[in-house]
């Protein structure tokens, strides 16, 4: 029914009695790497399938989000490898500028030193040393998880080749006037002492204060409100709307700025909302982005009143105070002068924080390097609109367009020492020279290089092509660019994805970096809560791998992965996945011990039983289902389909229904053994991309093949047998109904009961031995008395329960339960029939009573049926 062309050796049926992941996983992974299964050959004639790893920060370790994303990417690449593609899963790590510099600076602080004590060159050398010692941690964890990456191609965003790519694209953008240097308002972190981009600012609601301050005197006064009173020292105007009649007499006039000896103008600007607050706003161009634009329109001076550490520099009594200290002191001084008109405390408002260190960011006027993103962002938007790139799920397109269609110019310079240094030199007479990778920087007295480094996202934005050798036209670049798919979290759609789109289209002559962007959600705890150290719910995936095996962690993560939706996960779900891995192991071991084989041709359908034909029909439907789900990135659905096929249909039904055939021996056992071998072979190959370790061990044992990693991916043969599926559905219905009845009568699963099966003339007749085997039904025997009769699926199952249960005790118990259910029904009916109660009771209370009534009706019907089926005295 399916085909596997891999060379095979004689299979062995020997498997340990228990599956021990810790003993299996490490050696298997080493064997895969040694044999080069994960490497990619640029000279191969196979069609390419390329995915890059979203490069984790070199400072980090494998957290549950990494494990989730890596599991999904690994599943995609393992399947494509089995389908005959030349697969490249590109590994590597990001140098993580701010994060890494912070880590090393903390290490230096323990020694009582700062980076300035070492100097730039020695400090950078120290970071490289730290990277060499600590950077391998993630690689080891990726191997634990089973990541099938091409290790020989591992890259780092600061390695020599990527540095050349960074310098090349910077020079190209500079020459095309898409990179420029300008003084603008940027987000400044007073702790990291560097500019950060808009997307590296995290906003949260903080409690602050809103103070209303009177500027000017008498009729020539107005009131402004602010949450940042300390910035008033840098005010250079007050702005009102041009059409606001309240202030028209003041426009163009000078008013006194409190606590200073300065006067500032009142200007009219359409940016001001006359309906908000007093309709007048203070203008601090050096400390607010909107004020900066107002200042440009009205030619206002930019007066900076804070240094890089957010300490007040303005002359006067507040000089030298931290911004928060100055805020309190300035409000107190204004209050003493009678300038405070109103105070609101606490005042909750949205405040930006550095995503790295959580310090409140400070808008600050600064000379920085910028990318003019307009034409780049338009190309990135058009690529999706024109269908060159598909975003999955499609509803995420709106978020993408909202971002790229409204991008501001990107501040790319950072005031750090660790990172790609900006390749620009300044001369003694104001010369500015941008140097490409093959050019010599200018030398001589007075020449010096820019001290800033580039934003980390600048180099990681080149990842899909820089890792393949760009700017050289390498074989790898020709073979593996563009990527087939980018699978990543929706949270970095703006950080990383948009930048790769802009740079890929720009550098690669309009060819986007990938065909598909598949976005997944974030991993949450089992209650849907964000994982955070402060919440105490962070999970180290290695702990779960140690306890339950990597396959269990992978299967749990994949089973929760719906496109673009967050993924809740709890330890009990990993435990359940561990049980599934053990079930696969134990059931396959049983099958091998009872004749399952892949040797020889698959018998013709005419030689097979209905049970054999049924499972092969279900097998091929499952192959088709799984393929469709993979192509739609529906990892949860494909995992569920495999789980239920393996556990429910193969192990719980086919194996159980076939036991009598195996025990009987002969041709029937031979045919079913070959069918079961076929089913296990295909099932293990289908499962392999998600649970690679247990399937490798079982598949090689079953087939004698070299490795399931390089086995053929199963294909739907088209075999379907609707009649066999209907026949087995009847068998399942009989078994399910009798099991339910046995449970209701309090019979144990293993308890044997005499029974007469009246199956003549039905499709169930050939299955009587199997039905009896599964349900523990003995032959009638002498003295058989049918004390209960169950009509089901056109047949009758008569049971003799005499001697198996205490009929009188059971009747008493059921009668008591029936009385309780009838009382519950009467009470519910009484309330629902009371008009006064219904008029006053909340809707949810009424609905709860209706639910109780419905359940009482169900209980009464069930108990009455149980009483009717009890043996008569």
mmCIF file of C-alpha atoms in Angstrom, residues 104-119 123 126:
data_model
loop_
_atom_site.group_PDB
_atom_site.id
_atom_site.type_symbol
_atom_site.label_atom_id
_atom_site.label_comp_id
_atom_site.label_asym_id
_atom_site.label_seq_id
_atom_site.Cartn_x
_atom_site.Cartn_y
_atom_site.Cartn_z
ATOM 1 C CA UNK A 104 29.966 41.054 30.641
ATOM 2 C CA UNK A 105 29.762 44.411 32.412
ATOM 3 C CA UNK A 106 28.085 42.684 35.365
ATOM 4 C CA UNK A 107 30.917 40.163 35.414
ATOM 5 C CA UNK A 108 33.428 43.019 35.464
ATOM 6 C CA UNK A 109 31.525 44.744 38.272
ATOM 7 C CA UNK A 110 32.088 41.666 40.446
ATOM 8 C CA UNK A 111 35.802 42.365 39.972
ATOM 9 C CA UNK A 112 35.297 46.005 40.884
ATOM 10 C CA UNK A 113 35.909 47.145 37.310
ATOM 11 C CA UNK A 114 34.025 48.828 34.484
ATOM 12 C CA UNK A 115 34.507 48.563 30.731
ATOM 13 C CA UNK A 116 36.206 51.947 30.824
ATOM 14 C CA UNK A 117 38.919 50.480 33.066
ATOM 15 C CA UNK A 118 39.710 47.972 30.309
ATOM 16 C CA UNK A 119 39.267 50.257 27.300
ATOM 17 C CA UNK A 123 36.627 44.961 26.636
ATOM 18 C CA UNK A 126 36.746 40.057 27.006
#
